[in-house]
Amino acid sequence: MTVRVRYAPSPTGHLHIGGVRTALFNYLFAKRHGGDFILRVEDTDLDRNVPGAEHETLEGFRWLGLSWQEGPDIGGPHAPYRCTERLSLYEEALQKLLHTGAAYPCFCTEEELAAEREQAAAVGQMPRYSGKCRGLSAERQQELIAQGRKPSYRLAVPQGIQLSFDDHIRGHVEFLSDDLGDFVIYKSNGMPTYNFQVVIDDAAMQITHVIRGEEHLSNTPRQLLVYRALQLTPPVFAHLPQVLNTDRKKLSKRDPNVQPVDAYRYEGYLPAAIVNFLALLGWSPGGEEEILSLQSLEEKFSLERVNRSGAVFDVDKLRWMAAQYIKASSREELLPLVEKQLHEKRWPLPQGKDLDWLWAVVELVREGAASARQVIEAAAGFFQTSVDYPESIRMALQETTAKQVVERFAEKFAEIPCWTPEVGKEALKTLSKELSLKGKPLFMPIRMAVTGSEHGPDLQQTLTLLPREWVLQRLAAARQV
């Protein structure tokens, strides 16, 4: 049997990081078993569809390095791969159920259904449809249609049926059909509901394993009933643990600490870092290794090592991991991302500086940066002629010793036409002897004068890479604070 899995996003907004985790686990499972990963766009919620959302989703997956064997952009043997283009299949399945009596039209209004729910709540019962349209005669149905009533269609749920399946992650799961009621499978606007459409598509596309979020667990018994009514064989189900925030509550799409995938791409994160981090949300390869390439993930992944408990989206862990990738990245990989960020900021290279200079700056400041944007933010002083001195820096520069250090260093720097780390080291040795200072009292005033900060990368490398005239201007400005 060839493993066939799918990820089926709805184009109703940005590609959310939790959805990417689900897609990634499907992709890795398919790769691990030499199977097929399919993309299907579930766009039947017409009121919520967002223009451009499908394109953003596909581009996001391409950026992450995930490929698919069938999908709306490349087609495949089970095309089309947008649900709104498959309506004839759903209509055909509906007619089959109506013909066998497994489904029926429902003419209840929203007001009537709301009253039923309120009545159930008043007596402490779970709301479920009463089934009052189930016994309508054909004549009465025609009368209601003649009155302009547009029916939805419900599955006639058999009573006393135990619905069970072996979840690949959660183990044996059971439901009772009595708890479900007759649920809608086709809406009055001519669109199938999710629990109906997904069964038709998964069966038609020969999906062998449905790997999805835990929130879909409650949908499974309804889908099993549709499989049963249509005499179709269900796939293997595997429900992934929820992604939680640091308070161990379900991760919200509106969580300010978690961005859509496109935002990480725009900020200049390396896609391999995002993939690595998401793969470890609820899955463990075993051992202590945490930095894993996509190829390594493909080789190691298994559903057996997926946890049942929720996985915490630790933003600090993501930034740490992303920083490891930035630190290890090559010039070819990182420099284009840095150039893009500079373009966004409208920061040109200083006059006379080239890409070799830019890469030297990147190597100097990239330690601890999680993204290309953080790299250039750390390097901001290399692209701006002057620096701002915070009040604390201004006060420190006004101290007698600091003023003396800055003044004498400015003179020495002006005397040396080509500053290098080696030349600078000797110059500061001389200055140390002249002023009888060493360590922090000597170096800190120079750093504050040149960078406007008490902290930063290697001072000698910074002085070497900064345009000479900028250093002189900053030293002059520091003497005037």
GROMACS .gro file of C-alpha atoms in nm:
model
  481
    1MET     CA    1   0.000   0.000   0.000
    2THR     CA    2   0.132   0.342  -0.096
    3VAL     CA    3   0.097   0.592   0.186
    4ARG     CA    4  -0.109   0.892   0.079
    5VAL     CA    5  -0.165   1.187   0.312
    6ARG     CA    6  -0.305   1.534   0.259
    7TYR     CA    7  -0.310   1.879   0.406
    8ALA     CA    8  -0.627   2.069   0.325
    9PRO     CA    9  -0.616   2.437   0.427
   10SER     CA   10  -0.905   2.678   0.399
   11PRO     CA   11  -0.811   3.004   0.221
   12THR     CA   12  -0.966   3.216   0.495
   13GLY     CA   13  -0.657   3.407   0.615
   14HIS     CA   14  -0.284   3.390   0.670
   15LEU     CA   15  -0.100   3.059   0.687
   16HIS     CA   16  -0.084   3.000   1.062
   17ILE     CA   17   0.214   2.837   1.226
   18GLY     CA   18  -0.005   2.568   1.388
   19GLY     CA   19  -0.137   2.466   1.048
   20VAL     CA   20   0.216   2.444   0.915
   21ARG     CA   21   0.304   2.203   1.197
   22THR     CA   22   0.017   1.977   1.086
   23ALA     CA   23   0.122   1.999   0.721
   24LEU     CA   24   0.484   1.927   0.815
   25PHE     CA   25   0.394   1.611   1.009
   26ASN     CA   26   0.193   1.489   0.707
   27TYR     CA   27   0.483   1.568   0.477
   28LEU     CA   28   0.740   1.393   0.700
   29PHE     CA   29   0.519   1.087   0.738
   30ALA     CA   30   0.482   1.059   0.361
   31LYS     CA   31   0.856   1.101   0.307
   32ARG     CA   32   0.941   0.849   0.577
   33HIS     CA   33   0.724   0.587   0.405
   34GLY     CA   34   0.799   0.674   0.044
   35GLY     CA   35   0.443   0.799  -0.003
   36ASP     CA   36   0.261   1.098  -0.150
   37PHE     CA   37   0.183   1.432   0.012
   38ILE     CA   38  -0.119   1.606  -0.140
   39LEU     CA   39  -0.246   1.962  -0.105
   40ARG     CA   40  -0.619   2.026  -0.133
   41VAL     CA   41  -0.782   2.365  -0.088
   42GLU     CA   42  -1.107   2.349   0.110
   43ASP     CA   43  -1.268   2.671  -0.015
   44THR     CA   44  -1.638   2.597   0.033
   45ASP     CA   45  -1.680   2.855   0.311
   46LEU     CA   46  -1.750   3.124   0.053
   47ASP     CA   47  -1.821   3.404   0.302
   48ARG     CA   48  -1.482   3.370   0.472
   49ASN     CA   49  -1.253   3.307   0.175
   50VAL     CA   50  -0.981   3.573   0.145
   51PRO     CA   51  -0.837   3.669  -0.195
   52GLY     CA   52  -0.469   3.576  -0.215
   53ALA     CA   53  -0.478   3.339   0.081
   54GLU     CA   54  -0.431   3.028  -0.134
   55HIS     CA   55  -0.130   3.182  -0.308
   56GLU     CA   56   0.024   3.282   0.027
   57THR     CA   57  -0.021   2.928   0.157
   58LEU     CA   58   0.145   2.763  -0.141
   59GLU     CA   59   0.430   3.015  -0.142
   60GLY     CA   60   0.477   2.961   0.231
   61PHE     CA   61   0.518   2.588   0.186
   62ARG     CA   62   0.759   2.636  -0.102
   63TRP     CA   63   0.966   2.872   0.112
   64LEU     CA   64   0.980   2.610   0.388
   65GLY     CA   65   1.107   2.353   0.141
   66LEU     CA   66   0.798   2.130   0.143
   67SER     CA   67   0.696   1.979  -0.189
   68TRP     CA   68   0.379   1.799  -0.287
   69GLN     CA   69   0.299   1.540  -0.550
   70GLU     CA   70  -0.055   1.661  -0.625
   71GLY     CA   71  -0.224   1.997  -0.570
   72PRO     CA   72  -0.418   2.288  -0.717
   73ASP     CA   73  -0.111   2.438  -0.883
   74ILE     CA   74   0.032   2.121  -1.040
   75GLY     CA   75  -0.276   1.902  -1.082
   76GLY     CA   76  -0.265   1.526  -1.049
   77PRO     CA   77  -0.465   1.209  -1.117
   78HIS     CA   78  -0.741   1.310  -0.875
   79ALA     CA   79  -0.791   1.668  -0.992
   80PRO     CA   80  -0.938   1.915  -0.932
   81TYR     CA   81  -0.786   2.003  -0.595
   82ARG     CA   82  -1.014   2.293  -0.497
   83CYS     CA   83  -1.335   2.183  -0.332
   84THR     CA   84  -1.551   2.440  -0.512
   85GLU     CA   85  -1.444   2.269  -0.835
   86ARG     CA   86  -1.561   1.930  -0.704
   87LEU     CA   87  -1.925   2.014  -0.631
   88SER     CA   88  -2.057   1.756  -0.878
   89LEU     CA   89  -1.892   1.480  -0.671
   90TYR     CA   90  -2.061   1.599  -0.352
   91GLU     CA   91  -2.396   1.632  -0.527
   92GLU     CA   92  -2.364   1.279  -0.663
   93ALA     CA   93  -2.289   1.142  -0.315
   94LEU     CA   94  -2.583   1.336  -0.168
   95GLN     CA   95  -2.823   1.195  -0.426
   96LYS     CA   96  -2.702   0.845  -0.345
   97LEU     CA   97  -2.779   0.898   0.025
   98LEU     CA   98  -3.120   1.048  -0.052
   99HIS     CA   99  -3.200   0.753  -0.276
  100THR     CA  100  -3.115   0.501  -0.002
  101GLY     CA  101  -3.290   0.702   0.269
  102ALA     CA  102  -2.964   0.767   0.453
  103ALA     CA  103  -3.017   1.143   0.419
  104TYR     CA  104  -3.320   1.373   0.409
  105PRO     CA  105  -3.407   1.740   0.352
  106CYS     CA  106  -3.452   1.962   0.657
  107PHE     CA  107  -3.669   2.276   0.634
  108CYS     CA  108  -3.619   2.401   0.990
  109THR     CA  109  -3.541   2.770   1.020
  110GLU     CA  110  -3.253   2.910   1.224
  111GLU     CA  111  -3.507   3.034   1.478
  112GLU     CA  112  -3.656   2.687   1.520
  113LEU     CA  113  -3.314   2.530   1.560
  114ALA     CA  114  -3.209   2.795   1.814
  115ALA     CA  115  -3.526   2.724   2.015
  116GLU     CA  116  -3.438   2.354   2.020
  117ARG     CA  117  -3.089   2.431   2.150
  118GLU     CA  118  -3.224   2.660   2.420
  119GLN     CA  119  -3.475   2.396   2.531
  120ALA     CA  120  -3.201   2.132   2.557
  121ALA     CA  121  -2.978   2.368   2.756
  122ALA     CA  122  -3.265   2.447   2.994
  123VAL     CA  123  -3.292   2.082   3.099
  124GLY     CA  124  -2.916   2.025   3.106
  125GLN     CA  125  -2.894   1.820   2.788
  126MET     CA  126  -2.642   1.840   2.505
  127PRO     CA  127  -2.815   2.012   2.212
  128ARG     CA  128  -2.884   1.792   1.915
  129TYR     CA  129  -3.135   1.803   1.636
  130SER     CA  130  -3.476   1.656   1.721
  131GLY     CA  131  -3.514   1.491   1.381
  132LYS     CA  132  -3.860   1.637   1.321
  133CYS     CA  133  -3.804   1.674   0.945
  134ARG     CA  134  -3.690   1.315   0.915
  135GLY     CA  135  -4.043   1.184   0.876
  136LEU     CA  136  -4.181   1.447   0.640
  137SER     CA  137  -4.379   1.298   0.353
  138ALA     CA  138  -4.276   1.369  -0.006
  139GLU     CA  139  -4.596   1.575  -0.046
  140ARG     CA  140  -4.513   1.793   0.254
  141GLN     CA  141  -4.159   1.842   0.130
  142GLN     CA  142  -4.291   1.964  -0.204
  143GLU     CA  143  -4.532   2.202  -0.030
  144LEU     CA  144  -4.249   2.359   0.167
  145ILE     CA  145  -4.034   2.390  -0.145
  146ALA     CA  146  -4.327   2.557  -0.324
  147GLN     CA  147  -4.338   2.808  -0.037
  148GLY     CA  148  -3.980   2.907  -0.121
  149ARG     CA  149  -3.813   2.716   0.165
  150LYS     CA  150  -3.464   2.601   0.071
  151PRO     CA  151  -3.374   2.286   0.260
  152SER     CA  152  -3.045   2.179   0.404
  153TYR     CA  153  -2.980   1.805   0.408
  154ARG     CA  154  -2.908   1.591   0.712
  155LEU     CA  155  -2.765   1.245   0.757
  156ALA     CA  156  -3.014   1.006   0.915
  157VAL     CA  157  -2.794   0.888   1.201
  158PRO     CA  158  -2.876   0.532   1.310
  159GLN     CA  159  -2.929   0.487   1.682
  160GLY     CA  160  -2.739   0.247   1.904
  161ILE     CA  161  -2.428   0.236   1.687
  162GLN     CA  162  -2.089   0.226   1.855
  163LEU     CA  163  -1.837   0.417   1.647
  164SER     CA  164  -1.480   0.315   1.726
  165PHE     CA  165  -1.141   0.346   1.564
  166ASP     CA  166  -0.778   0.300   1.656
  167ASP     CA  167  -0.609   0.637   1.650
  168HIS     CA  168  -0.242   0.607   1.556
  169ILE     CA  169  -0.150   0.847   1.837
  170ARG     CA  170  -0.428   0.833   2.096
  171GLY     CA  171  -0.509   0.463   2.079
  172HIS     CA  172  -0.858   0.316   2.083
  173VAL     CA  173  -1.138   0.574   2.072
  174GLU     CA  174  -1.515   0.513   2.095
  175PHE     CA  175  -1.828   0.725   2.040
  176LEU     CA  176  -2.200   0.650   2.048
  177SER     CA  177  -2.417   0.753   1.756
  178ASP     CA  178  -2.698   0.839   2.003
  179ASP     CA  179  -2.499   1.142   2.117
  180LEU     CA  180  -2.472   1.300   1.774
  181GLY     CA  181  -2.819   1.360   1.632
  182ASP     CA  182  -2.890   1.400   1.261
  183PHE     CA  183  -2.629   1.649   1.144
  184VAL     CA  184  -2.625   1.866   0.832
  185ILE     CA  185  -2.419   1.736   0.544
  186TYR     CA  186  -2.535   1.986   0.279
  187LYS     CA  187  -2.619   2.348   0.344
  188SER     CA  188  -2.913   2.533   0.192
  189ASN     CA  189  -2.673   2.745  -0.014
  190GLY     CA  190  -2.571   2.437  -0.213
  191MET     CA  191  -2.239   2.382  -0.038
  192PRO     CA  192  -2.138   2.062   0.143
  193THR     CA  193  -2.042   2.080   0.508
  194TYR     CA  194  -1.688   1.994   0.610
  195ASN     CA  195  -1.776   1.655   0.760
  196PHE     CA  196  -1.939   1.547   0.435
  197GLN     CA  197  -1.702   1.702   0.183
  198VAL     CA  198  -1.387   1.575   0.352
  199VAL     CA  199  -1.506   1.214   0.339
  200ILE     CA  200  -1.588   1.233  -0.032
  201ASP     CA  201  -1.253   1.390  -0.114
  202ASP     CA  202  -1.040   1.166   0.105
  203ALA     CA  203  -1.204   0.856  -0.040
  204ALA     CA  204  -1.178   0.980  -0.400
  205MET     CA  205  -0.813   1.076  -0.353
  206GLN     CA  206  -0.735   0.741  -0.190
  207ILE     CA  207  -0.602   0.899   0.129
  208THR     CA  208  -0.463   0.626   0.354
  209HIS     CA  209  -0.382   0.829   0.667
  210VAL     CA  210  -0.554   1.143   0.797
  211ILE     CA  211  -0.308   1.323   1.025
  212ARG     CA  212  -0.465   1.634   1.175
  213GLY     CA  213  -0.504   1.842   1.489
  214GLU     CA  214  -0.669   1.715   1.804
  215GLU     CA  215  -0.953   1.965   1.758
  216HIS     CA  216  -1.082   1.744   1.476
  217LEU     CA  217  -1.125   1.442   1.702
  218SER     CA  218  -1.491   1.528   1.765
  219ASN     CA  219  -1.550   1.539   1.389
  220THR     CA  220  -1.433   1.182   1.343
  221PRO     CA  221  -1.753   0.999   1.451
  222ARG     CA  222  -1.962   1.206   1.210
  223GLN     CA  223  -1.720   1.130   0.931
  224LEU     CA  224  -1.726   0.761   1.018
  225LEU     CA  225  -2.103   0.769   0.981
  226VAL     CA  226  -2.070   0.924   0.635
  227TYR     CA  227  -1.814   0.658   0.538
  228ARG     CA  228  -2.060   0.396   0.663
  229ALA     CA  229  -2.357   0.543   0.475
  230LEU     CA  230  -2.160   0.560   0.150
  231GLN     CA  231  -2.005   0.215   0.205
  232LEU     CA  232  -1.653   0.356   0.195
  233THR     CA  233  -1.347   0.238   0.389
  234PRO     CA  234  -1.217   0.497   0.639
  235PRO     CA  235  -0.847   0.586   0.647
  236VAL     CA  236  -0.622   0.552   0.949
  237PHE     CA  237  -0.668   0.853   1.179
  238ALA     CA  238  -0.396   1.021   1.383
  239HIS     CA  239  -0.483   1.327   1.592
  240LEU     CA  240  -0.188   1.547   1.684
  241PRO     CA  241  -0.163   1.714   2.025
  242GLN     CA  242  -0.265   2.078   2.042
  243VAL     CA  243  -0.009   2.355   2.018
  244LEU     CA  244  -0.021   2.555   2.342
  245ASN     CA  245   0.106   2.896   2.445
  246THR     CA  246   0.340   2.938   2.741
  247ASP     CA  247   0.037   2.947   2.974
  248ARG     CA  248  -0.050   2.600   2.841
  249LYS     CA  249  -0.366   2.728   2.677
  250LYS     CA  250  -0.457   2.657   2.315
  251LEU     CA  251  -0.246   2.870   2.084
  252SER     CA  252  -0.456   3.143   1.926
  253LYS     CA  253  -0.407   3.279   1.576
  254ARG     CA  254  -0.419   3.620   1.741
  255ASP     CA  255  -0.140   3.545   1.989
  256PRO     CA  256   0.094   3.847   1.959
  257ASN     CA  257   0.400   3.627   2.017
  258VAL     CA  258   0.325   3.401   1.721
  259GLN     CA  259   0.333   3.537   1.368
  260PRO     CA  260   0.191   3.400   1.042
  261VAL     CA  261   0.447   3.214   0.834
  262ASP     CA  262   0.468   3.500   0.586
  263ALA     CA  263   0.579   3.734   0.866
  264TYR     CA  264   0.872   3.509   0.957
  265ARG     CA  265   0.967   3.498   0.591
  266TYR     CA  266   0.945   3.876   0.561
  267GLU     CA  267   1.161   3.924   0.870
  268GLY     CA  268   1.434   3.707   0.725
  269TYR     CA  269   1.416   3.390   0.933
  270LEU     CA  270   1.585   3.092   0.774
  271PRO     CA  271   1.314   2.844   0.671
  272ALA     CA  272   1.513   2.545   0.794
  273ALA     CA  273   1.498   2.689   1.146
  274ILE     CA  274   1.118   2.719   1.133
  275VAL     CA  275   1.085   2.362   1.005
  276ASN     CA  276   1.324   2.228   1.271
  277PHE     CA  277   1.139   2.407   1.551
  278LEU     CA  278   0.792   2.298   1.436
  279ALA     CA  279   0.900   1.937   1.394
  280LEU     CA  280   0.986   1.923   1.763
  281LEU     CA  281   0.643   2.055   1.870
  282GLY     CA  282   0.495   1.733   2.001
  283TRP     CA  283   0.746   1.495   1.842
  284SER     CA  284   1.085   1.376   1.958
  285PRO     CA  285   1.353   1.202   1.753
  286GLY     CA  286   1.496   1.047   2.070
  287GLY     CA  287   1.826   1.149   2.223
  288GLU     CA  288   1.950   1.501   2.291
  289GLU     CA  289   1.996   1.623   1.932
  290GLU     CA  290   1.785   1.930   1.853
  291ILE     CA  291   1.933   2.081   1.536
  292LEU     CA  292   1.801   1.862   1.255
  293SER     CA  293   1.796   1.921   0.881
  294LEU     CA  294   1.486   1.852   0.676
  295GLN     CA  295   1.652   1.543   0.531
  296SER     CA  296   1.730   1.415   0.878
  297LEU     CA  297   1.371   1.480   0.988
  298GLU     CA  298   1.243   1.288   0.686
  299GLU     CA  299   1.458   0.991   0.784
  300LYS     CA  300   1.374   0.992   1.155
  301PHE     CA  301   1.005   1.088   1.172
  302SER     CA  302   0.747   0.843   1.305
  303LEU     CA  303   0.401   0.882   1.453
  304GLU     CA  304   0.502   0.647   1.734
  305ARG     CA  305   0.716   0.923   1.884
  306VAL     CA  306   0.442   1.187   1.874
  307ASN     CA  307   0.330   1.280   2.226
  308ARG     CA  308  -0.033   1.280   2.335
  309SER     CA  309   0.005   1.586   2.555
  310GLY     CA  310  -0.001   1.941   2.424
  311ALA     CA  311   0.316   2.096   2.280
  312VAL     CA  312   0.418   2.441   2.408
  313PHE     CA  313   0.513   2.702   2.148
  314ASP     CA  314   0.815   2.846   2.327
  315VAL     CA  315   0.903   3.173   2.150
  316ASP     CA  316   1.239   3.192   2.326
  317LYS     CA  317   1.323   2.841   2.203
  318LEU     CA  318   1.229   2.939   1.847
  319ARG     CA  319   1.454   3.245   1.861
  320TRP     CA  320   1.739   3.042   2.008
  321MET     CA  321   1.709   2.779   1.737
  322ALA     CA  322   1.678   3.040   1.463
  323ALA     CA  323   1.991   3.208   1.597
  324GLN     CA  324   2.181   2.878   1.569
  325TYR     CA  325   2.087   2.862   1.202
  326ILE     CA  326   2.183   3.226   1.142
  327LYS     CA  327   2.517   3.167   1.312
  328ALA     CA  328   2.592   2.862   1.096
  329SER     CA  329   2.459   3.001   0.768
  330SER     CA  330   2.679   3.060   0.465
  331ARG     CA  331   2.735   3.389   0.287
  332GLU     CA  332   2.532   3.263  -0.009
  333GLU     CA  333   2.238   3.181   0.216
  334LEU     CA  334   2.232   3.480   0.449
  335LEU     CA  335   2.366   3.778   0.255
  336PRO     CA  336   2.069   3.803   0.013
  337LEU     CA  337   1.833   3.812   0.312
  338VAL     CA  338   2.038   4.089   0.473
  339GLU     CA  339   2.040   4.286   0.146
  340LYS     CA  340   1.662   4.255   0.129
  341GLN     CA  341   1.626   4.389   0.482
  342LEU     CA  342   1.857   4.680   0.401
  343HIS     CA  343   1.640   4.757   0.100
  344GLU     CA  344   1.329   4.754   0.317
  345LYS     CA  345   1.496   4.995   0.560
  346ARG     CA  346   1.632   5.204   0.271
  347TRP     CA  347   1.979   5.184   0.419
  348PRO     CA  348   2.241   5.205   0.144
  349LEU     CA  349   2.594   5.077   0.191
  350PRO     CA  350   2.835   5.353   0.293
  351GLN     CA  351   3.016   5.511   0.000
  352GLY     CA  352   3.297   5.291  -0.126
  353LYS     CA  353   3.180   4.980   0.059
  354ASP     CA  354   3.093   4.655  -0.121
  355LEU     CA  355   2.937   4.317  -0.045
  356ASP     CA  356   3.263   4.184   0.098
  357TRP     CA  357   3.246   4.466   0.352
  358LEU     CA  358   2.879   4.390   0.420
  359TRP     CA  359   2.953   4.023   0.485
  360ALA     CA  360   3.231   4.118   0.726
  361VAL     CA  361   2.979   4.334   0.916
  362VAL     CA  362   2.727   4.049   0.919
  363GLU     CA  363   2.983   3.806   1.057
  364LEU     CA  364   3.072   4.058   1.326
  365VAL     CA  365   2.718   4.116   1.454
  366ARG     CA  366   2.517   3.802   1.375
  367GLU     CA  367   2.584   3.625   1.706
  368GLY     CA  368   2.247   3.583   1.879
  369ALA     CA  369   2.039   3.723   1.591
  370ALA     CA  370   1.737   3.509   1.501
  371SER     CA  371   1.665   3.670   1.164
  372ALA     CA  372   1.818   3.886   0.894
  373ARG     CA  373   1.623   4.181   1.031
  374GLN     CA  374   1.781   4.133   1.373
  375VAL     CA  375   2.121   4.116   1.204
  376ILE     CA  376   2.084   4.459   1.045
  377GLU     CA  377   1.928   4.603   1.361
  378ALA     CA  378   2.242   4.492   1.544
  379ALA     CA  379   2.447   4.651   1.265
  380ALA     CA  380   2.247   4.976   1.244
  381GLY     CA  381   2.549   5.188   1.337
  382PHE     CA  382   2.732   5.070   1.025
  383PHE     CA  383   2.471   5.229   0.798
  384GLN     CA  384   2.406   5.560   0.974
  385THR     CA  385   2.658   5.842   0.975
  386SER     CA  386   2.600   5.944   1.336
  387VAL     CA  387   2.469   5.780   1.653
  388ASP     CA  388   2.233   5.902   1.921
  389TYR     CA  389   2.364   5.914   2.275
  390PRO     CA  390   2.110   5.811   2.541
  391GLU     CA  391   2.115   6.021   2.855
  392SER     CA  392   2.306   5.755   3.051
  393ILE     CA  393   2.578   5.751   2.782
  394ARG     CA  394   2.594   6.130   2.770
  395MET     CA  395   2.646   6.146   3.145
  396ALA     CA  396   2.919   5.881   3.130
  397LEU     CA  397   3.099   6.064   2.848
  398GLN     CA  398   3.098   6.386   3.053
  399GLU     CA  399   3.313   6.230   3.325
  400THR     CA  400   3.668   6.367   3.335
  401THR     CA  401   3.843   6.039   3.264
  402ALA     CA  402   3.610   5.952   2.980
  403LYS     CA  403   3.657   6.293   2.817
  404GLN     CA  404   4.033   6.252   2.845
  405VAL     CA  405   4.022   5.904   2.685
  406VAL     CA  406   3.799   6.013   2.397
  407GLU     CA  407   4.005   6.324   2.324
  408ARG     CA  408   4.338   6.139   2.320
  409PHE     CA  409   4.198   5.845   2.124
  410ALA     CA  410   4.057   6.083   1.862
  411GLU     CA  411   4.403   6.225   1.813
  412LYS     CA  412   4.559   5.881   1.775
  413PHE     CA  413   4.289   5.760   1.536
  414ALA     CA  414   4.340   6.069   1.318
  415GLU     CA  415   4.713   5.996   1.303
  416ILE     CA  416   4.663   5.642   1.167
  417PRO     CA  417   4.548   5.644   0.800
  418CYS     CA  418   4.456   5.273   0.786
  419TRP     CA  419   4.312   5.128   1.102
  420THR     CA  420   4.326   4.751   1.143
  421PRO     CA  421   4.274   4.532   1.451
  422GLU     CA  422   4.649   4.474   1.474
  423VAL     CA  423   4.736   4.843   1.440
  424GLY     CA  424   4.456   4.934   1.679
  425LYS     CA  425   4.578   4.691   1.941
  426GLU     CA  426   4.920   4.854   1.946
  427ALA     CA  427   4.768   5.205   1.949
  428LEU     CA  428   4.557   5.122   2.253
  429LYS     CA  429   4.859   4.972   2.430
  430THR     CA  430   5.037   5.303   2.384
  431LEU     CA  431   4.730   5.496   2.498
  432SER     CA  432   4.699   5.273   2.804
  433LYS     CA  433   5.054   5.358   2.911
  434GLU     CA  434   5.010   5.730   2.843
  435LEU     CA  435   4.689   5.756   3.050
  436SER     CA  436   4.778   5.487   3.306
  437LEU     CA  437   4.444   5.320   3.228
  438LYS     CA  438   4.349   4.972   3.120
  439GLY     CA  439   4.043   4.754   3.086
  440LYS     CA  440   3.697   4.902   3.107
  441PRO     CA  441   3.798   5.262   3.198
  442LEU     CA  442   4.000   5.270   2.875
  443PHE     CA  443   3.781   5.080   2.630
  444MET     CA  444   3.432   5.181   2.747
  445PRO     CA  445   3.453   5.555   2.668
  446ILE     CA  446   3.576   5.471   2.317
  447ARG     CA  447   3.294   5.222   2.259
  448MET     CA  448   3.030   5.464   2.389
  449ALA     CA  449   3.165   5.749   2.178
  450VAL     CA  450   3.179   5.545   1.857
  451THR     CA  451   2.865   5.330   1.894
  452GLY     CA  452   2.643   5.509   2.145
  453SER     CA  453   2.622   5.192   2.352
  454GLU     CA  454   2.802   5.014   2.634
  455HIS     CA  455   2.771   4.678   2.461
  456GLY     CA  456   2.846   4.545   2.117
  457PRO     CA  457   3.076   4.333   1.903
  458ASP     CA  458   3.455   4.342   1.908
  459LEU     CA  459   3.564   4.704   1.934
  460GLN     CA  460   3.872   4.676   1.711
  461GLN     CA  461   3.673   4.505   1.435
  462THR     CA  462   3.405   4.772   1.468
  463LEU     CA  463   3.660   5.053   1.433
  464THR     CA  464   3.812   4.878   1.133
  465LEU     CA  465   3.484   4.829   0.947
  466LEU     CA  466   3.326   5.167   1.017
  467PRO     CA  467   3.402   5.434   0.757
  468ARG     CA  468   3.701   5.631   0.886
  469GLU     CA  469   3.529   5.969   0.854
  470TRP     CA  470   3.229   5.844   1.052
  471VAL     CA  471   3.452   5.740   1.341
  472LEU     CA  472   3.619   6.081   1.345
  473GLN     CA  473   3.280   6.258   1.333
  474ARG     CA  474   3.145   6.049   1.620
  475LEU     CA  475   3.453   6.107   1.834
  476ALA     CA  476   3.418   6.481   1.772
  477ALA     CA  477   3.048   6.467   1.863
  478ALA     CA  478   3.120   6.273   2.182
  479ARG     CA  479   3.363   6.543   2.295
  480GLN     CA  480   3.080   6.800   2.270
  481VAL     CA  481   2.814   6.623   2.482
   0.00000   0.00000   0.00000
